[in-house]
Short mmCIF file of C-alpha atoms and ligand atoms in Angstrom, two decimals:
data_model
loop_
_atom_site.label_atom_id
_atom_site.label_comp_id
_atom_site.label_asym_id
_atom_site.label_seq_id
_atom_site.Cartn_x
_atom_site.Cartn_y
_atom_site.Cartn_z
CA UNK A 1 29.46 -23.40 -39.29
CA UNK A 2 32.10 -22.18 -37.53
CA UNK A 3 30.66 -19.27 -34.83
CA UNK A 4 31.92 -16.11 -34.09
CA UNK A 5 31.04 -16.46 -30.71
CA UNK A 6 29.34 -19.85 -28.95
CA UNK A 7 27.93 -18.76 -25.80
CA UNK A 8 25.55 -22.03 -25.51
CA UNK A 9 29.06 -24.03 -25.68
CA UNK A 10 30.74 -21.17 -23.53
CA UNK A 11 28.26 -21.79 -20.41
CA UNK A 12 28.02 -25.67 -20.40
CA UNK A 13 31.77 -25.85 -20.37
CA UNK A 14 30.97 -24.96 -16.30
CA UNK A 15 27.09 -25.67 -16.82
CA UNK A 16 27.11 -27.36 -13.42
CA UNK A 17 29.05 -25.18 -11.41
CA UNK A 18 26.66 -22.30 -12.98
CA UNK A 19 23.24 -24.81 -12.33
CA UNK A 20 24.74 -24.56 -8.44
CA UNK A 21 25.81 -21.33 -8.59
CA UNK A 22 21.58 -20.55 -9.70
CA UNK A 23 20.22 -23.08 -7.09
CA UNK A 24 22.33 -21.31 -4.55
CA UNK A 25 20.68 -17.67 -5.14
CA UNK A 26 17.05 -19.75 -5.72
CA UNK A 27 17.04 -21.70 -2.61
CA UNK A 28 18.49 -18.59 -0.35
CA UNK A 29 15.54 -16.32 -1.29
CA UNK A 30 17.33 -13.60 -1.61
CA UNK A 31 17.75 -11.95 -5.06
CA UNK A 32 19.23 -8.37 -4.76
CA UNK A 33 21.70 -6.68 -2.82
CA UNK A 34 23.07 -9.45 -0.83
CA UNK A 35 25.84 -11.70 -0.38
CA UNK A 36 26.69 -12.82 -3.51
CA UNK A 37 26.54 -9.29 -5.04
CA UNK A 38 29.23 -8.49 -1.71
CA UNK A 39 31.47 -11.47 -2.58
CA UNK A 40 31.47 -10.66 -6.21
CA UNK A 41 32.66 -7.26 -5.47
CA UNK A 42 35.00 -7.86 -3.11
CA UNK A 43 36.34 -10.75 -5.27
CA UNK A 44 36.62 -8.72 -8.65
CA UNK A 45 38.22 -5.70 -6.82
CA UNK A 46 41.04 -8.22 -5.42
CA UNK A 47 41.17 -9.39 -9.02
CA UNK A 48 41.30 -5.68 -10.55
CA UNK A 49 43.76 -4.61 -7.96
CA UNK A 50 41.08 -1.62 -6.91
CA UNK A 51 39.77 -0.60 -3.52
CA UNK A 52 36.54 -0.45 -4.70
CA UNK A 53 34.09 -2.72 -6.77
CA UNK A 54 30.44 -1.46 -6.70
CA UNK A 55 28.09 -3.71 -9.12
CA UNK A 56 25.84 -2.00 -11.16
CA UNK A 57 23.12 -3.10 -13.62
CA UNK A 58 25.09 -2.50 -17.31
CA UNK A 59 28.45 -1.19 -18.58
CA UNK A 60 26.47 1.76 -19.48
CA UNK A 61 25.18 2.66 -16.21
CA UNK A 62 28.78 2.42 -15.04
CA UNK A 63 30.32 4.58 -17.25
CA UNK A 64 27.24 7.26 -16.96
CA UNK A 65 27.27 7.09 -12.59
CA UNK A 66 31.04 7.73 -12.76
CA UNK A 67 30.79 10.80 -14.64
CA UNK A 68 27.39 11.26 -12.35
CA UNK A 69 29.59 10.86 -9.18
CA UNK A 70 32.25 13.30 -10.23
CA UNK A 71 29.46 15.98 -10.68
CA UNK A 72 27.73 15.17 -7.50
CA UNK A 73 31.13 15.79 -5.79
CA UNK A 74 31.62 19.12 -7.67
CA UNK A 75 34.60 17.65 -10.12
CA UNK A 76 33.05 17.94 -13.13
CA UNK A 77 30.22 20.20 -14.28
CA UNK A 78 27.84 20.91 -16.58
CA UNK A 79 29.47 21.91 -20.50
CA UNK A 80 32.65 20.56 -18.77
CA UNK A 81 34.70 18.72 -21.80
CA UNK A 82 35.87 14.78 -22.05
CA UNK A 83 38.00 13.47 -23.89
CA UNK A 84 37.15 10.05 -25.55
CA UNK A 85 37.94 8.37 -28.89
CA UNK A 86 36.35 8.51 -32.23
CA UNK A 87 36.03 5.34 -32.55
CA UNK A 88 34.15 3.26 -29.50
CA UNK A 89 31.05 1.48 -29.40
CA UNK A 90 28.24 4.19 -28.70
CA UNK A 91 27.43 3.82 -25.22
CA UNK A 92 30.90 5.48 -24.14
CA UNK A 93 29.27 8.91 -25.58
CA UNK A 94 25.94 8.58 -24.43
CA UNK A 95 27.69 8.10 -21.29
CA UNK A 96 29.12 11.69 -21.56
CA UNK A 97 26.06 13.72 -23.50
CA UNK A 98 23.52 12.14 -20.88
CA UNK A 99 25.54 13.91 -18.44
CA UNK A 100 25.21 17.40 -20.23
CA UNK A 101 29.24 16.83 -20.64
CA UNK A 102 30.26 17.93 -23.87
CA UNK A 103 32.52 14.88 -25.87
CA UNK A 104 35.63 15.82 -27.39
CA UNK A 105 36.61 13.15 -30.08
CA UNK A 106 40.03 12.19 -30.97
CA UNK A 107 41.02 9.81 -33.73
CA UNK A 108 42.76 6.47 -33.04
CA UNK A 109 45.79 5.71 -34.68
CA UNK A 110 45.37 2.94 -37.47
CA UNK A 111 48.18 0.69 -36.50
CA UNK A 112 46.92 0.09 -33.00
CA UNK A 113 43.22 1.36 -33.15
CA UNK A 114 43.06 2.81 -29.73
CA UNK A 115 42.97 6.81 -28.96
CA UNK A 116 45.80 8.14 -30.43
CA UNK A 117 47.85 9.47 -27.09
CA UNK A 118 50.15 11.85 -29.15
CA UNK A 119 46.79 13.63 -30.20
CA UNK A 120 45.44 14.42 -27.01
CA UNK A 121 47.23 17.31 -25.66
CA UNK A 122 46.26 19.22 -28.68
CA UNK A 123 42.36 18.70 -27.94
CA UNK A 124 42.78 19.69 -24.01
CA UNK A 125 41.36 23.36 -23.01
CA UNK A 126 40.67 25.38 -20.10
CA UNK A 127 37.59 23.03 -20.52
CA UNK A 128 38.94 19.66 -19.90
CA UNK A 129 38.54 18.15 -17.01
CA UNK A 130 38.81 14.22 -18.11
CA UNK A 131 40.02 11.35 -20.26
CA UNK A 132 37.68 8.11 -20.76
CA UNK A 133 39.89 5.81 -22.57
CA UNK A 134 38.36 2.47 -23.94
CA UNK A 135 40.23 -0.43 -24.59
CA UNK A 136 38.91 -1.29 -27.41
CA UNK A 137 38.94 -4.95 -28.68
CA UNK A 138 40.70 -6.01 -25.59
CA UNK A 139 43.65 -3.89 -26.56
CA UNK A 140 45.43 -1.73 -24.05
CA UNK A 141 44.67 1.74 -24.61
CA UNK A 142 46.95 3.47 -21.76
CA UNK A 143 50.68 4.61 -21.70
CA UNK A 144 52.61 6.57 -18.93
CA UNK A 145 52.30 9.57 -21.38
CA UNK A 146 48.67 9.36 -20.89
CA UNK A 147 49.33 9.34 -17.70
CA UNK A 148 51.92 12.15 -17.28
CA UNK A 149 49.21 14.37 -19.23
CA UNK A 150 46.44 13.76 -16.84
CA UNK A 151 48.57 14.42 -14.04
CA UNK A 152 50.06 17.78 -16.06
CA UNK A 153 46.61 19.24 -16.44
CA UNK A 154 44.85 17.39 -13.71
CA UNK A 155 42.41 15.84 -15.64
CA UNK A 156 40.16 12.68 -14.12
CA UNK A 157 41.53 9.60 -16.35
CA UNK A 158 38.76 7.04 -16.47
CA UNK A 159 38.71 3.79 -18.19
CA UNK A 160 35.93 1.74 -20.26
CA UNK A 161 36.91 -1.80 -19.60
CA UNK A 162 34.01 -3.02 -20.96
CA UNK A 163 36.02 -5.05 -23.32
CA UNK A 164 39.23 -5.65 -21.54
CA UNK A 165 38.49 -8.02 -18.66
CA UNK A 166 42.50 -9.20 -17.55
CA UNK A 167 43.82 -7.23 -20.00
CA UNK A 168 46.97 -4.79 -18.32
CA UNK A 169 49.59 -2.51 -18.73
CA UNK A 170 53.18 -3.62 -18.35
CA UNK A 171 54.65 -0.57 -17.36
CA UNK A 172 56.94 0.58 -14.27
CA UNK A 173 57.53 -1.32 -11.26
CA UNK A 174 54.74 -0.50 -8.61
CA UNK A 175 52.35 -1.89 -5.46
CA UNK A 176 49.27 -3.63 -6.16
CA UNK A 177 47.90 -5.18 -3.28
CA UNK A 178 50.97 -4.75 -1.07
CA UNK A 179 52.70 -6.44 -3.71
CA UNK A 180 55.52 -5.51 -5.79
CA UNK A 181 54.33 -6.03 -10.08
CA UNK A 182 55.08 -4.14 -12.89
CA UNK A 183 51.25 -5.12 -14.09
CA UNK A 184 48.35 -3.35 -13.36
CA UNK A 185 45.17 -4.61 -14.62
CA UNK A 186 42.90 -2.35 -16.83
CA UNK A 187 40.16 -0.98 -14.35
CA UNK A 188 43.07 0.19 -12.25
CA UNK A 189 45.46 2.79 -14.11
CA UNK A 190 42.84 5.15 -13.88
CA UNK A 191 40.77 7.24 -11.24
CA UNK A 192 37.97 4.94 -12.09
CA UNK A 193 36.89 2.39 -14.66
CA UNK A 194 33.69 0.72 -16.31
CA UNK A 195 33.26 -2.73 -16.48
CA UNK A 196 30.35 -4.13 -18.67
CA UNK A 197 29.51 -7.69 -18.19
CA UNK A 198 27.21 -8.17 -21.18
CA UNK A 199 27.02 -11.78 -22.12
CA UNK A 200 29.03 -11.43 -25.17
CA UNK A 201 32.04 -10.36 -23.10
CA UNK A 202 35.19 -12.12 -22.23
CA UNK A 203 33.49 -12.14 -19.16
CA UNK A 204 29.71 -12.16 -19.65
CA UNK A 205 26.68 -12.66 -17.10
CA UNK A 206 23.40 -14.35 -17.52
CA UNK A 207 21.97 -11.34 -18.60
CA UNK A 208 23.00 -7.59 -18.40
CA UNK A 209 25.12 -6.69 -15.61
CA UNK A 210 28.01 -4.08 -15.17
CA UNK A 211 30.76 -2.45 -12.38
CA UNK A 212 32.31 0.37 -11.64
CA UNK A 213 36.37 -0.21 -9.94
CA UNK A 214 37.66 2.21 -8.35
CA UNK A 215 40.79 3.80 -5.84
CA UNK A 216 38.45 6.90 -4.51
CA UNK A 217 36.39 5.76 -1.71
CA UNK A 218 34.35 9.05 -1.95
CA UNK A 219 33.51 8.32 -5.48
CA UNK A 220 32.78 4.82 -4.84
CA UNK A 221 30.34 5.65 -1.70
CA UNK A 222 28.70 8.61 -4.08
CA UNK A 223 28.21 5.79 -7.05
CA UNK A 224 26.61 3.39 -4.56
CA UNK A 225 23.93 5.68 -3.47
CA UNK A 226 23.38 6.68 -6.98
CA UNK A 227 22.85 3.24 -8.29
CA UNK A 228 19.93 2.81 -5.85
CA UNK A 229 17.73 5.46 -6.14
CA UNK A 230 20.47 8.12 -4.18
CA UNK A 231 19.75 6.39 -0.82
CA UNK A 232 22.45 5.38 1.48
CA UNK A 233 20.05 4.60 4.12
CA UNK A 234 16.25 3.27 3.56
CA UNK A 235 14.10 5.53 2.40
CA UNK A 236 16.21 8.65 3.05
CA UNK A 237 17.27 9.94 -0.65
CA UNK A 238 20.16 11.96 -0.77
CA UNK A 239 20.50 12.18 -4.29
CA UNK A 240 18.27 12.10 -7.61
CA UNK A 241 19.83 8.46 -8.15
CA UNK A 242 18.25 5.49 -10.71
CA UNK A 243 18.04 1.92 -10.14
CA UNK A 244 21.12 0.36 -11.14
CA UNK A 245 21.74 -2.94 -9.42
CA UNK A 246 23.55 -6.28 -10.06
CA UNK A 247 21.22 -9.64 -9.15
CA UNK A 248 22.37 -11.94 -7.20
CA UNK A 249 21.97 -14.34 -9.66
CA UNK A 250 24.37 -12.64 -11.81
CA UNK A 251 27.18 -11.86 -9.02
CA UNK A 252 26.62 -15.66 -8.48
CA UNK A 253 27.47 -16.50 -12.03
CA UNK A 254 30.22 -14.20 -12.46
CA UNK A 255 31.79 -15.43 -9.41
CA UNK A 256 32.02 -18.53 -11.19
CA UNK A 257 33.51 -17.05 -14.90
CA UNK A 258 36.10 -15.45 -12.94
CA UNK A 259 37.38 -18.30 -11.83
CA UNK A 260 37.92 -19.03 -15.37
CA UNK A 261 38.63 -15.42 -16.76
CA UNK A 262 42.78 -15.73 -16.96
CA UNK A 263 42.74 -19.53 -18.34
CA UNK A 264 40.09 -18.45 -20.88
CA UNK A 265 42.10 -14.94 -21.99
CA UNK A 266 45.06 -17.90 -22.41
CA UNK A 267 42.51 -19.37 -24.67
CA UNK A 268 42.16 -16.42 -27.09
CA UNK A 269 45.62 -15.41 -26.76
CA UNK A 270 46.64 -18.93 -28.30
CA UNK A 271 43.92 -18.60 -31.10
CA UNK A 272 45.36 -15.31 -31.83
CA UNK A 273 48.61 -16.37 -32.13
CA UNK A 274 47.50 -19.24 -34.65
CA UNK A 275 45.87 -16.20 -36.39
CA UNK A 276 49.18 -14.24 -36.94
CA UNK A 277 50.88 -17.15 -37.59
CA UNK A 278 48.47 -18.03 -40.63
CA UNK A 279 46.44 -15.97 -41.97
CA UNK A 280 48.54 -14.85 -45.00
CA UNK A 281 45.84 -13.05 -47.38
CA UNK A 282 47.45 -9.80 -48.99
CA UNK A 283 44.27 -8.41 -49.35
CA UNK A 284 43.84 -8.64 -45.29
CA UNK A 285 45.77 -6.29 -43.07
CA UNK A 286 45.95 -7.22 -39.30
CA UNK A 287 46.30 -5.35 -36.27
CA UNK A 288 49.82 -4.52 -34.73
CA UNK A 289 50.17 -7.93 -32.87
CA UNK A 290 51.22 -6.17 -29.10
CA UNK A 291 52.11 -8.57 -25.88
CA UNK A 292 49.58 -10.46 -24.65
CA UNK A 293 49.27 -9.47 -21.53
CA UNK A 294 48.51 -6.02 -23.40
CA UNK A 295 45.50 -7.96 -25.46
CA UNK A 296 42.56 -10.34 -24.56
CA UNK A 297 41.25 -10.19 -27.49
CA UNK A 298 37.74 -9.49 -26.61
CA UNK A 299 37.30 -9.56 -30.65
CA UNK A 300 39.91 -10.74 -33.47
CA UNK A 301 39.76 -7.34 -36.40
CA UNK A 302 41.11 -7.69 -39.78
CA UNK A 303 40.83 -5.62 -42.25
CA UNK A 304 40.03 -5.15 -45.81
CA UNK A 305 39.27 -2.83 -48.67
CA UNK A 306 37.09 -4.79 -49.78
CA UNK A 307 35.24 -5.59 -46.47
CA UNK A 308 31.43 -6.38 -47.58
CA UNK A 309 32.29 -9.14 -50.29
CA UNK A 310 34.50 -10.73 -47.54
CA UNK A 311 32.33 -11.03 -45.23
CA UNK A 312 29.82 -12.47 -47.39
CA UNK A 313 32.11 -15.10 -48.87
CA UNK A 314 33.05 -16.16 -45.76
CA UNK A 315 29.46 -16.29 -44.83
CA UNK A 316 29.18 -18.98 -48.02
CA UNK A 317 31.82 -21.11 -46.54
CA UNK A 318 30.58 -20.96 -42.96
CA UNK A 319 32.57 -19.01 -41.00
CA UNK A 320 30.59 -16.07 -38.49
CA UNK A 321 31.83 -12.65 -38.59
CA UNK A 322 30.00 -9.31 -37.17
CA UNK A 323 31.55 -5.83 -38.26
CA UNK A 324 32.62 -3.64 -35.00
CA UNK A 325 31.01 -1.53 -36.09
CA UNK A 326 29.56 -0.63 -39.21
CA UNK A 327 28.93 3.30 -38.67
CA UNK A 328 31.09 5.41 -36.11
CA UNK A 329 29.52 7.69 -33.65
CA UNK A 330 30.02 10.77 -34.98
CA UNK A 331 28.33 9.81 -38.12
CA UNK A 332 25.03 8.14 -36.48
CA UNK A 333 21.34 9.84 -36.48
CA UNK A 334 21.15 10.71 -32.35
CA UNK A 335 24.45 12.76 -33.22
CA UNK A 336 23.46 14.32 -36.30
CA UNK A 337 25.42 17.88 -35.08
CA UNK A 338 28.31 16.19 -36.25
CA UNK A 339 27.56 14.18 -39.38
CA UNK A 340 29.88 16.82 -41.42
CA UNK A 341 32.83 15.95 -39.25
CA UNK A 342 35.59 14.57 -40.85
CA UNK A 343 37.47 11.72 -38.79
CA UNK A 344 39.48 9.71 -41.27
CA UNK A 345 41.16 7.21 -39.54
CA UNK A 346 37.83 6.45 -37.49
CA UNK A 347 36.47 6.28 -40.89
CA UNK A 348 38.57 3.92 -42.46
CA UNK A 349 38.12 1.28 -39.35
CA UNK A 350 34.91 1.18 -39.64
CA UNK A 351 34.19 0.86 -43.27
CA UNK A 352 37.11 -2.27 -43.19
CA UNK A 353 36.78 -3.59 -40.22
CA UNK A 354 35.66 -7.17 -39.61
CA UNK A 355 35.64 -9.53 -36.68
CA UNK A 356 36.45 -12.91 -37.43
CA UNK A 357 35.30 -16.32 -35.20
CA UNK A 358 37.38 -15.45 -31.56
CA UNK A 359 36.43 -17.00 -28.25
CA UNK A 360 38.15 -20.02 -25.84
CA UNK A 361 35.97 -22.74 -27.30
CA UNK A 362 37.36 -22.75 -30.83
CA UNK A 363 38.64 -25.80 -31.86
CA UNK A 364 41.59 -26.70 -33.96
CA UNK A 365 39.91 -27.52 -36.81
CA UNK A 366 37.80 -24.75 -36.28
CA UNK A 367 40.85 -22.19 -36.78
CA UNK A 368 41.84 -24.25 -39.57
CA UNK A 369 38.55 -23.00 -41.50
CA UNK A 370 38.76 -20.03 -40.60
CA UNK A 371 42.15 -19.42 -41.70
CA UNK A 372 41.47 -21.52 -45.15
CA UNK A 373 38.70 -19.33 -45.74
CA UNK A 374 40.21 -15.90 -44.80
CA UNK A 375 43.01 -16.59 -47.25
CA UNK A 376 40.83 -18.39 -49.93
CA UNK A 377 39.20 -14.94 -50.77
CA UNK A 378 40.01 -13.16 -53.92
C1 LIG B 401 33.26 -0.24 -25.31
C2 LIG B 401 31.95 -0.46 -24.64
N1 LIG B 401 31.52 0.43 -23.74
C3 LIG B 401 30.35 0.28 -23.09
C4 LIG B 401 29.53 -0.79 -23.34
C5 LIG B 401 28.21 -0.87 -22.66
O1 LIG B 401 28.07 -1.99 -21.85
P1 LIG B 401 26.62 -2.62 -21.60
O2 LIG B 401 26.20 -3.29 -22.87
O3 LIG B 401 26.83 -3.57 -20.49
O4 LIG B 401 25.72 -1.50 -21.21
C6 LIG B 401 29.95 -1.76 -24.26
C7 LIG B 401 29.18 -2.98 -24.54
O5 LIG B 401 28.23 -3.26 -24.97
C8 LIG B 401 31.17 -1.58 -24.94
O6 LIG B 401 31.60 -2.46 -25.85
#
């Protein structure tokens, strides 16, 4: 059987520096809100090419105590609108509607997936007051018109990373860390991004985990109070915060898969590219290959018309797949207000979409099935 994703395999490639990594945290004592929580942040902002890193406990508690830090700070208010694709996995918009913020969906466009940029400055109004792009699939979802927008109607552009760990933009020339690149890492284009570090990531924790990067030092010291309980000092509660924190156990262990991020994106990239190269099936449409720095390929789409029996002959012959994801927000019970909405090209991803075996422990012969079988189907 060939998996779509082998996390057992994953973590014992590095089981012993993880087994240290864990002995470290056990012997120390110390399990929350010390050290290795500070190294991890400081060590993931340095990789992001942000100011700030704060650790949190999920991607979704990121994304919500960024839009929770812009209304403590009197940016964004109550009813105020944000703009977000159709098409992202859930907790994006409950990041938004738990913050009485009202969503404003936009379609993706089908070659690349992502929000549809040329569509955006027709949903902005006097209501507006941010973007939260998600780079969905490990795809870059950013342009400089996206950014030229945000800037024309100064509008907060925040990113959902939670699937784009190394991915970047290669746009103009510009400093990151003192230094001249043309790079910038997603979880720094923005005002302030979302990282989720759910184990199924590219770059996944023992358990849940999440972060918030960030340029605005105001926003980042507003976020930390919020993520534990709205105290800055012990005991004194300046806000209504919730307990959102990273264990140490986990900043320990992602200390460790950072180290390994880059040469594991390399891995994907390299599967991908035996992918294109390959699969050949007329009945199976691929996404718009892009550079790789641009993709890391968090999951491998295709796409067919004929989606269900695919995935259940490839099921016969071995090869994992998961659908990502089988119904889109807008049609889904907890948003039933807009269940008559019509958002075609949202639509049409999620009834064909189909993710197919992608992570840096595939083997050759692995791919091999996987191809066979992708263009065996009839
Ligand atoms: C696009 C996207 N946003 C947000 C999240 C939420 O992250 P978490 O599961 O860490 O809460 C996820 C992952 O599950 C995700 O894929």
């Amino acid at each position: 059987m060939v998996k779509l994703l082998d996390l057992q395999k994953i973590t014992m490639a590095h089981g012993d520096e993880y087994k240290a990594a864990v002995n470290r945290v056990m012997e120390s004592g110390w399990f929350l809100q010390g050290k290795e929580n500070q190294q991890f942040e400081a060590d993931y902002a340095r990789y992001i090419g942000s100011e700030h890193c704060v650790a949190v406990a999920n991607g979704l508690d990121a994304l919500k105590l960024i839009l929770r830090g812009y209304m403590e700070l009197g940016i964004f208010h109550e009813g105020d609108e944000i703009i977000v694709p159709a098409n992202t996995y859930i907790a994006t918009i409950l990041s938004i509607t738990d913050n009485h913020l009202t969503p404003v969906l936009v379609e993706p466009t089908w070659e690349h997936l992502e929000i549809d940029i040329d569509r955006i400055e027709e949903a902005i109004t006097p209501k507006t007051k941010g973007i939260m792009t998600v780079h969905l699939y490990g795809r870059i979802a950013y342009n400089d018109k996206l950014k030229a927008l945000c800037e024309k109607y100064h509008l907060k552009l925040m990113e959902d990373c939670a699937q784009s760990h190394g991915c970047g933009f290669n746009g103009q020339w510009s400093m990151v860390n003192g230094q001249c690149s043309t790079f910038i890492k997603t979880g720094a284009l923005g005002d302030a991004a979302a990282h989720s570090f759910y184990p199924g990531k590219n770059m996944g924790a023992f358990g849940d985990a999440g972060a918030v990067t960030t340029n605005d030092t105001e926003l980042a010291t507003v976020i930390r109070a919020l993520a534990n309980y709205g105290s800055q000092k012990k005991y004194v509660f300046k806000y209504q915060g919730i307990n959102s924190r990273m264990s140490e156990v986990d900043a320990a262990v992602l200390g460790v898969k950072l180290k390994y991020l880059d040469e594991d994106n390399k891995k994907r990239q390299q599967l991908a590219a035996y992918y294109y190269a390959h699969i050949s099936n007329p009945l199976i449409t691929l996404p718009k290959r892009i550079a790789d720095e641009e993709n890391v390929y968090h999951q491998f789409p295709i796409f067919c018309e004929r989606r269900d029996e695919l995935q259940a002959f490839l099921a016969e012959h071995g090869i994992q797949t998961l659908i990502h994801y089988p119904i889109p927000p807008h049609q889904q019970e907890c948003y039933r207000e807009w269940n008559n909405r019509s958002y075609p090209i949202t639509e049409k991803i999620h009834q064909q979409e189909l993710s197919i075996p992608m992570n840096q422990v595939i083997t050759e012969e692995e791919a091999q099935e996987v191809v066979r079988w992708v263009n065996a189907f009839k």
